[in-house]
Coordinates of C-alpha atoms and ligand atoms in Angstrom, one line a residue:
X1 CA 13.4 -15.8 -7.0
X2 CA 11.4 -18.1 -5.1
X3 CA 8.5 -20.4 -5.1
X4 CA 5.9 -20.2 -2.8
X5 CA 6.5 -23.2 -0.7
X6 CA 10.1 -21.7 0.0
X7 CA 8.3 -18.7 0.8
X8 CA 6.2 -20.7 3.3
X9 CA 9.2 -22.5 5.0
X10 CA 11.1 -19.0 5.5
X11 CA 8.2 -17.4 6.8
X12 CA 8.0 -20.1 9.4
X13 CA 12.0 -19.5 9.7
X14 CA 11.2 -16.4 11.1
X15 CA 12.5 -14.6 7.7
X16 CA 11.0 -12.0 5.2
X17 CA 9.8 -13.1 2.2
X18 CA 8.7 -10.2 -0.5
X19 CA 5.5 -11.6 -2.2
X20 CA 3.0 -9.7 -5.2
X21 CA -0.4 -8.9 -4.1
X22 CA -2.9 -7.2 -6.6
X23 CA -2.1 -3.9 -5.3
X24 CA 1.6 -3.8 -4.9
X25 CA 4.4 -6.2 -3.3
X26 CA 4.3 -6.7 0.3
X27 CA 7.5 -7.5 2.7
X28 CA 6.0 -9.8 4.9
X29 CA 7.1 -11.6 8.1
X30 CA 5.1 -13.8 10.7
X31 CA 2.7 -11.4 12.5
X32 CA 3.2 -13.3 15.5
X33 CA 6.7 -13.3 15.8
X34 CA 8.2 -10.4 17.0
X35 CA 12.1 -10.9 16.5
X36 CA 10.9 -11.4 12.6
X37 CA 8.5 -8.5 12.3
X38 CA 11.2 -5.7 13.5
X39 CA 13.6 -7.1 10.9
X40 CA 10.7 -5.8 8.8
X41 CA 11.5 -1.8 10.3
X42 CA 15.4 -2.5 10.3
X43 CA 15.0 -3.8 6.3
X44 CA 12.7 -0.3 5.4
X45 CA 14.4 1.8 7.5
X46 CA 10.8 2.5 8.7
X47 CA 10.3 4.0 12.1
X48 CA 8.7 1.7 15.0
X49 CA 5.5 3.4 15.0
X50 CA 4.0 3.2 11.5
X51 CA 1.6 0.3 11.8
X52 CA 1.8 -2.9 9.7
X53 CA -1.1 -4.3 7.9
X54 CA -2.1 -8.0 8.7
X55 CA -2.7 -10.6 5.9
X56 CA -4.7 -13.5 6.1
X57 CA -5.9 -16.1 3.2
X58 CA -9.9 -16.0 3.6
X59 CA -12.8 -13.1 5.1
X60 CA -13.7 -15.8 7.4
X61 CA -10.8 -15.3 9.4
X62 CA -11.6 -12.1 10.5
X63 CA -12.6 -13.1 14.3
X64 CA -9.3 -14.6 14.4
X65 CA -7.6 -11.0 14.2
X66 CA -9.8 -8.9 15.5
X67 CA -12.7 -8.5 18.4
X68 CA -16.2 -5.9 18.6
X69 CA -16.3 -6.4 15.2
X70 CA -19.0 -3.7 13.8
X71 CA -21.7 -4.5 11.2
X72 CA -20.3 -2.0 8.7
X73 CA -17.1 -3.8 9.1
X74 CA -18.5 -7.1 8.3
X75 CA -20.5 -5.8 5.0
X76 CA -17.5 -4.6 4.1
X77 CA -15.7 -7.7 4.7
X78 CA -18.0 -9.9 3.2
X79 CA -18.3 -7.8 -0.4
X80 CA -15.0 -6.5 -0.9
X81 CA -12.4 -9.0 0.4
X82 CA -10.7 -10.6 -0.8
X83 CA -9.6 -7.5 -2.3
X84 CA -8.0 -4.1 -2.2
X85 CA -9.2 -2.9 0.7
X86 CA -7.7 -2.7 4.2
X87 CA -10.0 -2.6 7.3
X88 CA -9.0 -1.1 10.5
X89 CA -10.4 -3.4 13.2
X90 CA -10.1 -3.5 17.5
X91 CA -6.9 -5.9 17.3
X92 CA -7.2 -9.9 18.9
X93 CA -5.0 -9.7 21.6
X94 CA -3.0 -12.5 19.8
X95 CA -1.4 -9.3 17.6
X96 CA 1.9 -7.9 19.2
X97 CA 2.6 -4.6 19.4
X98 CA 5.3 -4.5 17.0
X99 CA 2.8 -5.0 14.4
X100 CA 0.3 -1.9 15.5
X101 CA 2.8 0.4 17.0
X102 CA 1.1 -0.2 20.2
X103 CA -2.2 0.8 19.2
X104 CA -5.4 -0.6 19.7
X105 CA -6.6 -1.3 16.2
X106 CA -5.1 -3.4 13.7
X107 CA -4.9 -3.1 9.6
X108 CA -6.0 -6.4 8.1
X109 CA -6.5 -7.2 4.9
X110 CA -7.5 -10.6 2.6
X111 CA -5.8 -9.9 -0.6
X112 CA -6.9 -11.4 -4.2
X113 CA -3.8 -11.8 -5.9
X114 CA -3.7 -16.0 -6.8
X115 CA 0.1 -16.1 -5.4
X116 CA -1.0 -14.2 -2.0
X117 CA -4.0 -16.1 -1.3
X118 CA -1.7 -19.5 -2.3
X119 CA 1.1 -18.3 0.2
X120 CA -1.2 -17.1 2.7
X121 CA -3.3 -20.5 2.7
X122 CA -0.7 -22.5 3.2
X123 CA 1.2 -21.1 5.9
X124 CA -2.2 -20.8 7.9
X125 CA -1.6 -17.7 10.1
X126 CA -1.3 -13.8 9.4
X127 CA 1.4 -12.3 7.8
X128 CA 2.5 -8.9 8.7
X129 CA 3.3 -6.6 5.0
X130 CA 4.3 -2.9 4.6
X131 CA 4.9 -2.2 1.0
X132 CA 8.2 -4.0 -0.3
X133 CA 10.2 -0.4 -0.7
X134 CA 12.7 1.7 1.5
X135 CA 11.0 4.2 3.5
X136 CA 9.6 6.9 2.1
X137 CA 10.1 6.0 -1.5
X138 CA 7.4 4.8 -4.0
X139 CA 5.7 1.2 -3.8
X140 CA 6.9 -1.7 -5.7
X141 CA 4.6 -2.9 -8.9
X142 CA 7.3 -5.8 -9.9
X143 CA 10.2 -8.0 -8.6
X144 CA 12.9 -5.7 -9.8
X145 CA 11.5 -2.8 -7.5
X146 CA 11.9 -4.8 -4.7
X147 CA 15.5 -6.0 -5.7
X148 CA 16.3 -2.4 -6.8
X149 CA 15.2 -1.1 -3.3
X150 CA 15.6 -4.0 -0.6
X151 CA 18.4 -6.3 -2.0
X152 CA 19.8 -9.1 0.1
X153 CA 17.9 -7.1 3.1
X154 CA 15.4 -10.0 2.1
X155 CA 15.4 -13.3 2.5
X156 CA 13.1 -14.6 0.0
X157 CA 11.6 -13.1 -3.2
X158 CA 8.3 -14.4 -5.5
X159 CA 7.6 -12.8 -8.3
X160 CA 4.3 -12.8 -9.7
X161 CA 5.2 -10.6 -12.5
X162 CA 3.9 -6.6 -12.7
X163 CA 1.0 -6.1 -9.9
X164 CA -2.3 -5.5 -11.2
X165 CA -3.8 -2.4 -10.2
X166 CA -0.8 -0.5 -8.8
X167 CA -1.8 1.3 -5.7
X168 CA -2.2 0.5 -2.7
X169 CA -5.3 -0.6 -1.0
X170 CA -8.0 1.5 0.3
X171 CA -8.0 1.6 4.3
X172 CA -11.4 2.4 6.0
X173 CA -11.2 2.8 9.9
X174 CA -14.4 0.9 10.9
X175 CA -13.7 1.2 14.9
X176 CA -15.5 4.4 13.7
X177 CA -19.0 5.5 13.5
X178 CA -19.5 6.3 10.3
X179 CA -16.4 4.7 8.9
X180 CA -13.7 7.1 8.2
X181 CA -11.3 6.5 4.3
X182 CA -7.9 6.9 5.9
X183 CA -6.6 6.4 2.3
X184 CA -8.0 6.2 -1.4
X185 CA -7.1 3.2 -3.5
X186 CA -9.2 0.7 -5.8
X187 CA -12.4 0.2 -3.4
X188 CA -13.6 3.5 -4.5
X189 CA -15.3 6.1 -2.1
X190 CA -18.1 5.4 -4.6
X191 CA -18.4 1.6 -3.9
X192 CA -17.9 2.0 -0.3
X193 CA -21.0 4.4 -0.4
X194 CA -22.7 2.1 -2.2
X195 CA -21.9 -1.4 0.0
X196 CA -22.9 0.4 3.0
X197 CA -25.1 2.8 1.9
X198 CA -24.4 5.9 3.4
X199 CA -20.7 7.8 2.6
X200 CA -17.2 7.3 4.8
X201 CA -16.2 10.0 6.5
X202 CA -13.3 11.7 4.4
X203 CA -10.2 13.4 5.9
X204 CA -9.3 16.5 4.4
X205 CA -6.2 16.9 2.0
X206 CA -3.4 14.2 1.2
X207 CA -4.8 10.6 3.3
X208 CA -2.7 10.3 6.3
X209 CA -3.6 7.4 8.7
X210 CA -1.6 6.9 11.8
X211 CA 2.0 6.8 10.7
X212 CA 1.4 8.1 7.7
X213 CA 3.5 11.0 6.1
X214 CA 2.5 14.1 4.0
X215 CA 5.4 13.2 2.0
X216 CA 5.8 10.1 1.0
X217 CA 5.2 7.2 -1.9
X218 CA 8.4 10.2 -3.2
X219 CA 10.9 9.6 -6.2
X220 CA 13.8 11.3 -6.5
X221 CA 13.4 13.3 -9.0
X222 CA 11.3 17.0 -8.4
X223 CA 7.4 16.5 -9.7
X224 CA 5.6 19.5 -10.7
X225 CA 1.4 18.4 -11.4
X226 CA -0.3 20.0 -13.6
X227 CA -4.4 19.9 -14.9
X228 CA -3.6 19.4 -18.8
X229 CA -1.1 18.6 -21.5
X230 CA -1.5 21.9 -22.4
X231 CA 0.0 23.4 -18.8
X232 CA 2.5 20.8 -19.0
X233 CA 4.0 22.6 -21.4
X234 CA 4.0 26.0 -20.2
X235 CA 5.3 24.5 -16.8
X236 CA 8.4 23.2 -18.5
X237 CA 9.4 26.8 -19.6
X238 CA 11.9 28.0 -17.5
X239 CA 12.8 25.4 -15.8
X240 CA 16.5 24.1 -14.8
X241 CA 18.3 20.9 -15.9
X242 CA 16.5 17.6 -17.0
X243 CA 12.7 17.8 -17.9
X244 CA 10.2 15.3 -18.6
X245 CA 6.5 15.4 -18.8
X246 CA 3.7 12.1 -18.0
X247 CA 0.9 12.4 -19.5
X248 CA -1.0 9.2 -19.2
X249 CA -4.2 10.0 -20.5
X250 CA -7.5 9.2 -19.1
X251 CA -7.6 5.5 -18.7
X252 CA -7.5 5.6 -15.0
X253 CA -6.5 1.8 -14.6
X254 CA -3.6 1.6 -16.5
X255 CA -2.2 5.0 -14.7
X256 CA -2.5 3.3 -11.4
X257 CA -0.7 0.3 -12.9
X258 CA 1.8 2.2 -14.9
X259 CA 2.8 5.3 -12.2
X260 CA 5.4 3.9 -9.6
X261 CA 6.8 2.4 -12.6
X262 CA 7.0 5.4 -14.5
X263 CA 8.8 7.4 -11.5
X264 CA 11.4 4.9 -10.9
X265 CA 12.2 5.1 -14.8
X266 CA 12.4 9.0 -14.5
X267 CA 14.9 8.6 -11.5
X268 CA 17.1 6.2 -13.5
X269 CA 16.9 8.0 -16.6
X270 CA 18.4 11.2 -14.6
X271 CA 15.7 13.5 -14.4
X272 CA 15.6 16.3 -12.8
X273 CA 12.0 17.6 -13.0
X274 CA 8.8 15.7 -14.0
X275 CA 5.6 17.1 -15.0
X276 CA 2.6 15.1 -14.2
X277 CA -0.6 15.9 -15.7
X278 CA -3.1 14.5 -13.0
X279 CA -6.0 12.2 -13.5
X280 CA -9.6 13.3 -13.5
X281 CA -10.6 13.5 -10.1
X282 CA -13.2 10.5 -9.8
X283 CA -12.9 7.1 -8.6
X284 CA -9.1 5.1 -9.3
X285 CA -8.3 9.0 -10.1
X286 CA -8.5 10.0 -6.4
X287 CA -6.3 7.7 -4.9
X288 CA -3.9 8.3 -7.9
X289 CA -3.8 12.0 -7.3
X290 CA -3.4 11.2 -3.6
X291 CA -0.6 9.3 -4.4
X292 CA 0.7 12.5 -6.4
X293 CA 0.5 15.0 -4.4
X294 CA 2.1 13.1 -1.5
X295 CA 5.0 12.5 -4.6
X296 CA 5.5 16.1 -4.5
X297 CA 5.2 17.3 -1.1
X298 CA 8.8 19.0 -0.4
X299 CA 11.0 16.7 1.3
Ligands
LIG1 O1 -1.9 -2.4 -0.7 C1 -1.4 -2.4 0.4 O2 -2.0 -2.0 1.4 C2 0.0 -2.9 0.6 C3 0.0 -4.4 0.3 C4 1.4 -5.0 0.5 O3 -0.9 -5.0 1.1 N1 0.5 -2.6 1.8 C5 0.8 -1.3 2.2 O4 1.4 -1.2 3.5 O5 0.7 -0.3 1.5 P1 2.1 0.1 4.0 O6 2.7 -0.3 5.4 O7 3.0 0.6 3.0 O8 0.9 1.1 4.3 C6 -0.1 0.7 5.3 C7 -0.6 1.9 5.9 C8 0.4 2.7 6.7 O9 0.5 4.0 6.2 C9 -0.3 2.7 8.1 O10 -0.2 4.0 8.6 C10 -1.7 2.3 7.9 O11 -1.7 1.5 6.7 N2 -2.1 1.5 9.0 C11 -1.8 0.2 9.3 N3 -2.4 -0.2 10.5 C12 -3.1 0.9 10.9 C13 -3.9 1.1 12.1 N4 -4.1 0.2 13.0 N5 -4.5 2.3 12.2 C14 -4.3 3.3 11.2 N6 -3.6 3.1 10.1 C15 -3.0 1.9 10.0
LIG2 MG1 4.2 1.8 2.0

């Protein structure tokens, strides 16, 4: 484990240094370097054209990263960042392809997190982050995950102890007209409505941006979902080898924290089958269920 001025001086190495944001740990690499963003795809296993989100320290960088900047973007910008909330912008020409998967737009994001903003201020330019996991499997909400998953595939570790709020951030395509959600998270449909005062428009089903997968953010273990306790139970009759039920109640923050954590403990504790009574389907809820139902999409 690292401190953040190591981080700093292996990031201008041309190395990847895991680091905690408020939403989950990030694998990041100089965006600007290409040889040390496709170590990034070689350390997930992740293929070439899922996008990478850019982060930088401060809102105001925004003309930096990204030209025909809209005025929804820039609302959006100015209220939520920094934050967990990932814009999709026209990219700067000073992004390589690497980063986008060729596309046009770019991801960026400002997160809040004190260690992020610390590491991102002093190395000065954009760092390019995927979640800290293998492919495919869920996000990291602590050090260990990223040890457990990535290993010595990573140069440099910092912990900043369990993230925050557990999900990953909200991404809003603003090269659109009106905005599209491309995926739920903590900067809730409802606040976006609100900020810009009219709604995003929604894609139907589980979120799936450019590069995203209808199966994804996946333990290993098989997850039924279920609507109560009460089905939990009746779901577990009947069914083959280890079961387990989560039922985390209604206290939407603390499911968002607690869930990737909670899946990893099911796979290491052996369990076959886990059934998951789902949040309420309002604000964190939605991007928790999102999460879910991509969780259990067969593999
Ligand atoms: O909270 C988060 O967003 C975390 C932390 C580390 O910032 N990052 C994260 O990155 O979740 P990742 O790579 O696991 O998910 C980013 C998603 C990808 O599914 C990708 O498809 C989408 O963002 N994305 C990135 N750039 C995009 C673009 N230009 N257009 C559409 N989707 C994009
Ligand atoms: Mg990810």
């Amino acid at each position: 484990m690292s401190s953040v001025r190591e981080a700093v001086a292996a990031l201008r190495a041309g190395k990847l240094v895991a680091f905690p944001t408020e939403t989950v740990y990030g694998l990041g690499a100089n965006a600007e370097n290409v040889h040390a963003v496709r170590k990034i795809f070689a350390a997930k296993g992740r293929p070439p054209d899922h996008p990478l989100i850019v982060h930088v320290a401060a809102a105001g960088q925004i003309d930096e990263w990204a030209v025909s900047i809209s005025d929804d973007a820039r609302i959006l910008a100015a209220v939520a960042w920094p934050g967990p909330l990932t814009l999709v912008l026209h990219r700067h020409p000073r992004i390589p392809d690497v980063v986008t998967g060729g596309r046009p737009t770019v991801g960026l994001r400002v997160p809040s997190h004190l260690v992020a903003h610390e590491l991102l201020t002093q190395f000065g330019g954009g760092v390019a982050a995927p979640s800290a996991n293998r492919f495919g499997h869920v996000s990291p909400t602590c050090a260990a995950h990223v040890l457990a998953d990535l290993g010595d595939r990573v140069d440099v570790i910092v912990d900043g102890g369990m993230t925050d709020i557990g999900v990953e951030s909200t991404i809003v395509d603003v090269t659109l007209d009106p905005p599209m959600l491309l995926r739920h998270g903590a900067v809730t449909v409802d606040m976006i409505t609100a900020i810009l005062g009219r709604a995003p428009q929604e894609t139907a089903g589980p979120s799936r941006a450019s590069g995203m997968l209808a199966s994804h953010y996946a333990p290993r273990c098989q997850l039924v979902l279920v609507d109560s306790r009460a089905h939990a139970d009746s779901a577990a009759d009947g069914l083959y080898g280890t079961v387990d039920v989560l039922a985390p109640g209604d206290d939407l923050s603390s499911y968002a924290r607690g869930l990737y954590g909670w899946l990893r403990d099911a796979d290491n504790r052996g369990v076959d089958t886990l059934i998951v009574v789902r949040p309420p389907a309002v604000g964190l809820g939605l991007a928790i269920d999102d999460r879910l139902r991509k969780a259990a999409a067969n593999r």
